[in-house]
mmCIF file of C-alpha atoms and ligand atoms in Angstrom:
data_model
loop_
_atom_site.group_PDB
_atom_site.id
_atom_site.type_symbol
_atom_site.label_atom_id
_atom_site.label_comp_id
_atom_site.label_asym_id
_atom_site.label_seq_id
_atom_site.Cartn_x
_atom_site.Cartn_y
_atom_site.Cartn_z
ATOM 1 C CA MET R 240 40.852 -31.229 -40.382
ATOM 2 C CA SER R 241 40.568 -34.256 -38.110
ATOM 3 C CA LEU R 242 37.890 -36.876 -38.600
ATOM 4 C CA ILE R 243 36.760 -36.671 -34.976
ATOM 5 C CA GLU R 244 37.094 -33.621 -32.766
ATOM 6 C CA ILE R 245 36.274 -33.807 -29.092
ATOM 7 C CA ARG R 246 36.403 -30.325 -27.618
ATOM 8 C CA GLY R 247 36.159 -29.531 -23.921
ATOM 9 C CA VAL R 248 33.799 -32.422 -23.289
ATOM 10 C CA SER R 249 32.436 -33.008 -19.797
ATOM 11 C CA LEU R 250 30.055 -35.855 -18.980
ATOM 12 C CA GLN R 251 28.022 -36.650 -15.893
ATOM 13 C CA TYR R 252 25.860 -39.352 -14.386
ATOM 14 C CA ASP R 253 23.097 -37.474 -12.594
ATOM 15 C CA SER R 254 25.212 -34.699 -11.141
ATOM 16 C CA LEU R 255 28.381 -36.748 -10.739
ATOM 17 C CA PRO R 256 31.168 -35.531 -13.072
ATOM 18 C CA VAL R 257 32.736 -38.490 -14.846
ATOM 19 C CA ILE R 258 34.545 -36.891 -17.799
ATOM 20 C CA LYS R 259 36.146 -33.510 -17.213
ATOM 21 C CA ASN R 260 37.003 -31.153 -20.004
ATOM 22 C CA VAL R 261 38.483 -33.709 -22.402
ATOM 23 C CA SER R 262 39.782 -32.493 -25.758
ATOM 24 C CA VAL R 263 41.301 -34.775 -28.358
ATOM 25 C CA GLU R 264 41.286 -35.194 -32.111
ATOM 26 C CA VAL R 265 41.400 -38.483 -33.984
ATOM 27 C CA GLU R 266 42.575 -38.707 -37.570
ATOM 28 C CA GLN R 267 41.050 -40.772 -40.344
ATOM 29 C CA GLY R 268 42.496 -44.293 -40.402
ATOM 30 C CA GLU R 269 44.042 -43.967 -36.970
ATOM 31 C CA PHE R 270 44.247 -46.810 -34.462
ATOM 32 C CA PHE R 271 43.503 -44.920 -31.265
ATOM 33 C CA VAL R 272 43.388 -46.652 -27.890
ATOM 34 C CA ILE R 273 41.921 -45.261 -24.666
ATOM 35 C CA ILE R 274 43.558 -46.597 -21.513
ATOM 36 C CA GLY R 275 43.320 -45.778 -17.821
ATOM 37 C CA PRO R 276 42.361 -47.321 -14.493
ATOM 38 C CA ASN R 277 38.917 -48.733 -13.707
ATOM 39 C CA GLY R 278 36.356 -45.987 -13.326
ATOM 40 C CA ALA R 279 38.475 -43.437 -15.245
ATOM 41 C CA GLY R 280 35.560 -42.818 -17.623
ATOM 42 C CA LYS R 281 36.723 -44.734 -20.716
ATOM 43 C CA THR R 282 33.404 -46.473 -21.447
ATOM 44 C CA THR R 283 31.432 -43.292 -20.792
ATOM 45 C CA LEU R 284 33.599 -41.351 -23.244
ATOM 46 C CA LEU R 285 33.172 -44.090 -25.866
ATOM 47 C CA LYS R 286 29.386 -44.005 -25.362
ATOM 48 C CA ALA R 287 29.375 -40.232 -25.800
ATOM 49 C CA LEU R 288 31.281 -40.691 -29.068
ATOM 50 C CA ALA R 289 28.571 -43.105 -30.186
ATOM 51 C CA GLY R 290 25.930 -40.506 -29.337
ATOM 52 C CA LEU R 291 24.649 -42.619 -26.440
ATOM 53 C CA HIS R 292 25.519 -40.258 -23.602
ATOM 54 C CA PRO R 293 24.407 -36.619 -23.420
ATOM 55 C CA LEU R 294 27.180 -34.028 -23.266
ATOM 56 C CA PHE R 295 27.207 -31.859 -20.152
ATOM 57 C CA ALA R 296 29.657 -29.424 -21.729
ATOM 58 C CA GLY R 297 31.741 -29.145 -24.881
ATOM 59 C CA GLU R 298 31.134 -30.676 -28.286
ATOM 60 C CA ILE R 299 31.966 -33.678 -30.434
ATOM 61 C CA GLN R 300 32.245 -33.290 -34.177
ATOM 62 C CA ILE R 301 32.605 -35.993 -36.774
ATOM 63 C CA ARG R 302 33.587 -34.754 -40.220
ATOM 64 C CA GLN R 303 33.084 -31.216 -38.919
ATOM 65 C CA ARG R 304 29.493 -31.870 -37.967
ATOM 66 C CA LEU R 305 28.172 -32.015 -34.408
ATOM 67 C CA ILE R 306 27.080 -35.544 -33.509
ATOM 68 C CA GLY R 307 23.849 -34.091 -32.120
ATOM 69 C CA ASP R 308 23.005 -32.992 -35.678
ATOM 70 C CA TYR R 309 23.200 -36.558 -37.027
ATOM 71 C CA SER R 310 20.007 -38.606 -37.117
ATOM 72 C CA ARG R 311 20.255 -42.022 -35.432
ATOM 73 C CA LYS R 312 20.489 -43.746 -38.797
ATOM 74 C CA GLU R 313 23.100 -41.327 -40.117
ATOM 75 C CA LEU R 314 25.167 -41.852 -36.999
ATOM 76 C CA ALA R 315 24.856 -45.627 -37.341
ATOM 77 C CA ARG R 316 26.077 -45.367 -40.938
ATOM 78 C CA THR R 317 29.003 -43.284 -39.697
ATOM 79 C CA LEU R 318 30.098 -45.324 -36.699
ATOM 80 C CA ALA R 319 29.577 -48.746 -35.160
ATOM 81 C CA LEU R 320 29.915 -49.568 -31.476
ATOM 82 C CA VAL R 321 31.081 -52.953 -30.242
ATOM 83 C CA PRO R 322 30.030 -52.915 -26.589
ATOM 84 C CA GLN R 323 31.734 -54.659 -23.704
ATOM 85 C CA GLN R 324 28.814 -56.806 -22.630
ATOM 86 C CA ILE R 325 27.091 -58.928 -25.187
ATOM 87 C CA ASN R 326 23.887 -60.532 -24.110
ATOM 88 C CA ALA R 327 24.173 -64.294 -24.546
ATOM 89 C CA ASP R 328 20.356 -64.591 -24.382
ATOM 90 C CA PHE R 329 19.979 -62.599 -27.578
ATOM 91 C CA PRO R 330 17.404 -64.801 -29.339
ATOM 92 C CA PHE R 331 18.854 -64.516 -32.842
ATOM 93 C CA THR R 332 21.157 -66.589 -35.000
ATOM 94 C CA VAL R 333 24.604 -65.408 -36.035
ATOM 95 C CA VAL R 334 23.540 -64.474 -39.568
ATOM 96 C CA GLU R 335 20.446 -62.636 -38.295
ATOM 97 C CA THR R 336 22.592 -60.697 -35.837
ATOM 98 C CA VAL R 337 25.159 -59.771 -38.482
ATOM 99 C CA LEU R 338 22.382 -58.688 -40.857
ATOM 100 C CA MET R 339 21.196 -56.198 -38.242
ATOM 101 C CA GLY R 340 24.214 -54.173 -39.283
ATOM 102 C CA ARG R 341 22.281 -53.370 -42.473
ATOM 103 C CA TYR R 342 19.362 -51.651 -40.703
ATOM 104 C CA PRO R 343 20.844 -48.141 -40.909
ATOM 105 C CA HIS R 344 21.021 -48.593 -44.679
ATOM 106 C CA LEU R 345 17.455 -49.827 -45.206
ATOM 107 C CA GLY R 346 14.461 -47.615 -45.931
ATOM 108 C CA LEU R 347 11.442 -47.526 -43.659
ATOM 109 C CA LEU R 348 9.893 -51.018 -43.383
ATOM 110 C CA ALA R 349 12.322 -52.335 -45.994
ATOM 111 C CA VAL R 350 13.671 -55.842 -45.627
ATOM 112 C CA GLU R 351 17.204 -56.900 -46.386
ATOM 113 C CA GLY R 352 17.935 -57.758 -50.010
ATOM 114 C CA LYS R 353 20.447 -59.930 -51.797
ATOM 115 C CA LYS R 354 23.181 -57.317 -51.506
ATOM 116 C CA ASP R 355 22.678 -57.085 -47.728
ATOM 117 C CA LEU R 356 22.953 -60.851 -47.402
ATOM 118 C CA GLN R 357 26.125 -60.805 -49.501
ATOM 119 C CA LEU R 358 27.633 -58.148 -47.263
ATOM 120 C CA ALA R 359 26.701 -60.176 -44.168
ATOM 121 C CA GLU R 360 28.362 -63.247 -45.679
ATOM 122 C CA GLN R 361 31.495 -61.270 -46.502
ATOM 123 C CA ALA R 362 31.612 -59.870 -42.960
ATOM 124 C CA MET R 363 31.231 -63.375 -41.503
ATOM 125 C CA GLU R 364 34.011 -64.703 -43.700
ATOM 126 C CA PHE R 365 36.250 -61.791 -42.819
ATOM 127 C CA THR R 366 35.731 -62.435 -39.097
ATOM 128 C CA GLU R 367 35.986 -66.217 -39.565
ATOM 129 C CA ILE R 368 32.516 -67.041 -38.279
ATOM 130 C CA ALA R 369 30.852 -68.211 -41.531
ATOM 131 C CA HIS R 370 30.660 -71.765 -40.169
ATOM 132 C CA LEU R 371 28.576 -70.504 -37.222
ATOM 133 C CA ALA R 372 25.925 -68.734 -39.337
ATOM 134 C CA GLY R 373 22.958 -70.830 -38.186
ATOM 135 C CA ARG R 374 23.827 -70.957 -34.480
ATOM 136 C CA ARG R 375 22.179 -68.823 -31.820
ATOM 137 C CA LEU R 376 24.352 -66.422 -29.846
ATOM 138 C CA GLY R 377 23.772 -68.391 -26.657
ATOM 139 C CA GLN R 378 25.430 -71.402 -28.282
ATOM 140 C CA LEU R 379 28.729 -69.608 -28.848
ATOM 141 C CA SER R 380 31.857 -69.046 -26.793
ATOM 142 C CA GLY R 381 32.677 -65.537 -25.584
ATOM 143 C CA GLY R 382 35.305 -65.090 -28.296
ATOM 144 C CA GLU R 383 32.948 -66.260 -31.044
ATOM 145 C CA ARG R 384 30.217 -63.950 -29.787
ATOM 146 C CA GLN R 385 32.674 -61.072 -29.798
ATOM 147 C CA ARG R 386 33.487 -61.787 -33.440
ATOM 148 C CA VAL R 387 29.780 -61.875 -34.330
ATOM 149 C CA ILE R 388 29.349 -58.381 -32.921
ATOM 150 C CA ILE R 389 32.432 -57.227 -34.802
ATOM 151 C CA ALA R 390 31.005 -58.843 -37.971
ATOM 152 C CA ARG R 391 27.779 -56.891 -37.419
ATOM 153 C CA ALA R 392 29.859 -53.714 -37.160
ATOM 154 C CA VAL R 393 31.773 -54.636 -40.342
ATOM 155 C CA CYS R 394 28.482 -55.344 -42.138
ATOM 156 C CA GLN R 395 27.302 -51.906 -41.046
ATOM 157 C CA GLN R 396 30.067 -50.485 -43.297
ATOM 158 C CA SER R 397 30.736 -47.619 -40.923
ATOM 159 C CA LYS R 398 34.077 -45.942 -41.327
ATOM 160 C CA ILE R 399 34.537 -45.552 -37.576
ATOM 161 C CA LEU R 400 34.660 -48.520 -35.253
ATOM 162 C CA LEU R 401 34.321 -48.004 -31.489
ATOM 163 C CA LEU R 402 35.274 -51.027 -29.401
ATOM 164 C CA ASP R 403 35.001 -51.424 -25.656
ATOM 165 C CA GLU R 404 37.576 -53.921 -24.415
ATOM 166 C CA PRO R 405 37.065 -56.333 -27.309
ATOM 167 C CA THR R 406 39.810 -58.650 -26.089
ATOM 168 C CA ALA R 407 38.774 -58.875 -22.425
ATOM 169 C CA SER R 408 38.447 -62.494 -21.303
ATOM 170 C CA LEU R 409 39.866 -63.881 -24.545
ATOM 171 C CA ASP R 410 42.859 -66.212 -24.649
ATOM 172 C CA PRO R 411 46.043 -64.893 -26.334
ATOM 173 C CA ALA R 412 45.287 -66.501 -29.718
ATOM 174 C CA HIS R 413 41.808 -64.965 -29.820
ATOM 175 C CA GLN R 414 43.132 -61.606 -28.623
ATOM 176 C CA LEU R 415 45.567 -61.605 -31.517
ATOM 177 C CA ARG R 416 42.888 -62.618 -33.978
ATOM 178 C CA ILE R 417 40.696 -59.697 -32.940
ATOM 179 C CA MET R 418 43.576 -57.224 -33.030
ATOM 180 C CA ASP R 419 44.872 -58.491 -36.384
ATOM 181 C CA LEU R 420 41.342 -58.266 -37.704
ATOM 182 C CA MET R 421 41.255 -54.616 -36.656
ATOM 183 C CA GLU R 422 44.568 -54.058 -38.426
ATOM 184 C CA ARG R 423 43.223 -55.628 -41.613
ATOM 185 C CA LEU R 424 40.055 -53.530 -41.440
ATOM 186 C CA ARG R 425 42.077 -50.417 -41.034
ATOM 187 C CA HIS R 426 44.314 -51.146 -43.979
ATOM 188 C CA ARG R 427 41.736 -52.699 -46.284
ATOM 189 C CA GLU R 428 38.820 -50.397 -45.595
ATOM 190 C CA GLU R 429 40.566 -47.305 -44.150
ATOM 191 C CA ILE R 430 38.499 -47.682 -41.020
ATOM 192 C CA THR R 431 39.288 -45.530 -38.006
ATOM 193 C CA ILE R 432 39.480 -47.556 -34.828
ATOM 194 C CA ILE R 433 38.905 -46.227 -31.336
ATOM 195 C CA MET R 434 39.307 -48.897 -28.726
ATOM 196 C CA VAL R 435 39.131 -49.011 -24.943
ATOM 197 C CA SER R 436 41.626 -51.512 -23.592
ATOM 198 C CA HIS R 437 43.149 -52.638 -20.337
ATOM 199 C CA ASP R 438 45.835 -54.523 -22.154
ATOM 200 C CA LEU R 439 48.746 -52.115 -22.233
ATOM 201 C CA ASN R 440 50.906 -54.446 -24.300
ATOM 202 C CA LEU R 441 48.289 -54.928 -26.992
ATOM 203 C CA ALA R 442 47.798 -51.161 -26.987
ATOM 204 C CA SER R 443 51.551 -50.689 -27.316
ATOM 205 C CA THR R 444 51.743 -53.101 -30.240
ATOM 206 C CA TYR R 445 48.793 -51.851 -32.275
ATOM 207 C CA ALA R 446 47.985 -48.242 -31.380
ATOM 208 C CA ASP R 447 49.165 -45.228 -33.323
ATOM 209 C CA ARG R 448 48.290 -43.066 -30.340
ATOM 210 C CA LEU R 449 46.960 -43.547 -26.848
ATOM 211 C CA LEU R 450 44.787 -41.467 -24.565
ATOM 212 C CA LEU R 451 45.526 -42.079 -20.901
ATOM 213 C CA LEU R 452 42.529 -41.086 -18.799
ATOM 214 C CA LYS R 453 42.658 -40.658 -15.054
ATOM 215 C CA ASP R 454 39.708 -39.593 -12.906
ATOM 216 C CA GLY R 455 37.885 -38.474 -16.028
ATOM 217 C CA ALA R 456 40.640 -36.125 -17.204
ATOM 218 C CA VAL R 457 43.352 -36.415 -19.841
ATOM 219 C CA GLU R 458 46.594 -37.499 -18.234
ATOM 220 C CA LYS R 459 48.467 -37.829 -21.527
ATOM 221 C CA ILE R 460 47.872 -38.197 -25.257
ATOM 222 C CA GLY R 461 50.616 -39.471 -27.517
ATOM 223 C CA THR R 462 52.383 -42.388 -29.142
ATOM 224 C CA PRO R 463 52.842 -45.587 -27.116
ATOM 225 C CA ARG R 464 56.419 -44.498 -26.420
ATOM 226 C CA GLN R 465 55.231 -41.139 -25.059
ATOM 227 C CA VAL R 466 52.400 -42.509 -22.930
ATOM 228 C CA LEU R 467 53.621 -45.889 -21.744
ATOM 229 C CA THR R 468 56.325 -44.676 -19.413
ATOM 230 C CA ARG R 469 56.984 -46.112 -15.980
ATOM 231 C CA GLU R 470 56.298 -42.783 -14.264
ATOM 232 C CA LEU R 471 52.999 -42.069 -15.969
ATOM 233 C CA LEU R 472 51.661 -45.602 -15.680
ATOM 234 C CA SER R 473 52.728 -46.200 -12.094
ATOM 235 C CA GLN R 474 51.258 -42.842 -11.090
ATOM 236 C CA SER R 475 47.995 -43.396 -12.963
ATOM 237 C CA TYR R 476 47.389 -47.019 -12.011
ATOM 238 C CA GLY R 477 48.789 -46.682 -8.478
ATOM 239 C CA CYS R 478 51.068 -49.699 -8.685
ATOM 240 C CA THR R 479 54.597 -50.494 -9.756
ATOM 241 C CA LEU R 480 55.032 -51.370 -13.396
ATOM 242 C CA LEU R 481 58.200 -52.148 -15.259
ATOM 243 C CA VAL R 482 58.502 -50.645 -18.722
ATOM 244 C CA ASP R 483 61.232 -51.857 -21.031
ATOM 245 C CA GLU R 484 61.460 -52.490 -24.753
ATOM 246 C CA ASN R 485 59.828 -55.326 -26.625
ATOM 247 C CA PRO R 486 62.917 -57.051 -28.118
ATOM 248 C CA LEU R 487 61.068 -57.960 -31.317
ATOM 249 C CA LEU R 488 59.144 -54.762 -32.044
ATOM 250 C CA GLY R 489 61.022 -52.063 -30.161
ATOM 251 C CA THR R 490 57.706 -50.902 -28.658
ATOM 252 C CA PRO R 491 57.274 -50.305 -24.913
ATOM 253 C CA ARG R 492 56.649 -53.499 -22.978
ATOM 254 C CA VAL R 493 54.826 -53.278 -19.671
ATOM 255 C CA SER R 494 55.229 -55.873 -16.918
ATOM 256 C CA LEU R 495 53.511 -56.072 -13.558
ATOM 257 C CA VAL R 496 55.779 -55.984 -10.525
ATOM 258 C CA SER R 497 54.543 -57.377 -7.209
ATOM 259 C CA GLU R 498 54.853 -55.134 -4.176
ATOM 260 C CA LYS R 499 57.398 -57.472 -2.636
ATOM 261 C CA VAL R 500 59.655 -57.466 -5.685
ATOM 262 C CA ALA R 501 59.207 -53.719 -6.190
ATOM 263 C CA SER R 502 60.394 -52.894 -2.693
ATOM 264 C CA THR R 503 63.488 -55.124 -2.881
ATOM 265 C CA ILE R 504 64.607 -54.210 -6.372
ATOM 266 C CA SER R 505 63.789 -50.522 -6.685
ATOM 267 C CA ASN R 506 66.379 -49.473 -4.134
ATOM 268 C CA GLU R 507 69.087 -51.733 -5.505
ATOM 269 C CA GLN R 508 68.735 -51.051 -9.229
ATOM 270 C CA GLY R 509 66.757 -47.851 -9.433
ATOM 271 C CA HIS R 510 65.235 -48.796 -12.797
ATOM 272 C CA LEU R 511 61.698 -49.637 -11.729
HETATM 273 P P1 LIG B 135 35.858 -47.077 -17.119
HETATM 274 O O1 LIG B 135 35.296 -47.521 -18.427
HETATM 275 O O2 LIG B 135 37.095 -46.253 -17.258
HETATM 276 O O3 LIG B 135 36.065 -48.184 -16.129
HETATM 277 P P2 LIG B 135 33.247 -45.886 -16.740
HETATM 278 O O4 LIG B 135 33.079 -44.915 -17.858
HETATM 279 O O5 LIG B 135 32.559 -47.208 -16.874
HETATM 280 O O6 LIG B 135 34.802 -46.070 -16.450
HETATM 281 O O7 LIG B 135 32.759 -45.206 -15.402
HETATM 282 C C1 LIG B 135 33.224 -43.939 -14.978
HETATM 283 C C2 LIG B 135 32.542 -43.579 -13.677
HETATM 284 O O8 LIG B 135 31.147 -43.426 -13.897
HETATM 285 C C3 LIG B 135 32.706 -44.633 -12.584
HETATM 286 O O9 LIG B 135 32.907 -43.963 -11.378
HETATM 287 C C4 LIG B 135 31.388 -45.352 -12.587
HETATM 288 O O10 LIG B 135 31.069 -45.813 -11.296
HETATM 289 C C5 LIG B 135 30.414 -44.271 -13.027
HETATM 290 N N1 LIG B 135 29.276 -44.824 -13.766
HETATM 291 C C6 LIG B 135 29.348 -45.631 -14.847
HETATM 292 N N2 LIG B 135 28.113 -45.948 -15.299
HETATM 293 C C7 LIG B 135 27.236 -45.321 -14.472
HETATM 294 C C8 LIG B 135 25.810 -45.248 -14.396
HETATM 295 N N3 LIG B 135 25.044 -45.878 -15.289
HETATM 296 N N4 LIG B 135 25.269 -44.494 -13.414
HETATM 297 C C9 LIG B 135 26.046 -43.832 -12.531
HETATM 298 N N5 LIG B 135 27.393 -43.859 -12.530
HETATM 299 C C10 LIG B 135 27.995 -44.592 -13.485
#
């Protein structure tokens, strides 16, 4: 049995269909990346997985239990969402923010104890933000803020991590740090990672499987090699992309091709 089962899910905003009959299963410990053009419905699907968007049709089960049957706290102990936008005006310090990850584990009106603080410290060390503990979120760079929110998710000790473009607007070194952190989490804590990403090469390097969404529907589900093909990508994104092999890893490597280059080369070499 899969850890997460999404069956025939359709989602709407008002009466506008955004996700159409999507079915996919995610296994425990999998690194699963959702890709697709802007507006394809990736964020909406991730929100539905986090129980933050009502289902119009179909069902989502986690550990064979409908997410609608989980209480908010139970769901928060089961999964943690790292959203795309993080409010820089959040009036809390780093350690206070990370400690919020403990709320789903506290009783009514309970305050955090020594163990919670220890877990927050561990999460900050793991995400390399311990030195920022006393700073407010507004005093951090985008990449640091991103790591604080990931630390909060780690501190939450949920076995499923949902991330919405965690590497957007980060420089290559910080992108790698976030992705390597995810890898470590997966191996050390057996955490299942579901990530929305626009970075096809990061997806190719780290994902076990990809879901390619287009216009709210499944275009393809499979390994990076199965999904990251020139035909599928060019068709889905509506532009010319070159797919060859990463010489170091053997994984698909995706390069952008300008219209001008595409029109001159495609006829001559036929490999674009
Ligand atoms: P993606 O993450 O793939 O870019 P989204 O899930 O954010 O796509 O959006 C899917 C579609 O739903 C888009 O057409 C978008 O305009 C629409 N949409 C997103 N959020 C809302 C909202 N709050 N109200 C109405 N429509 C929305």
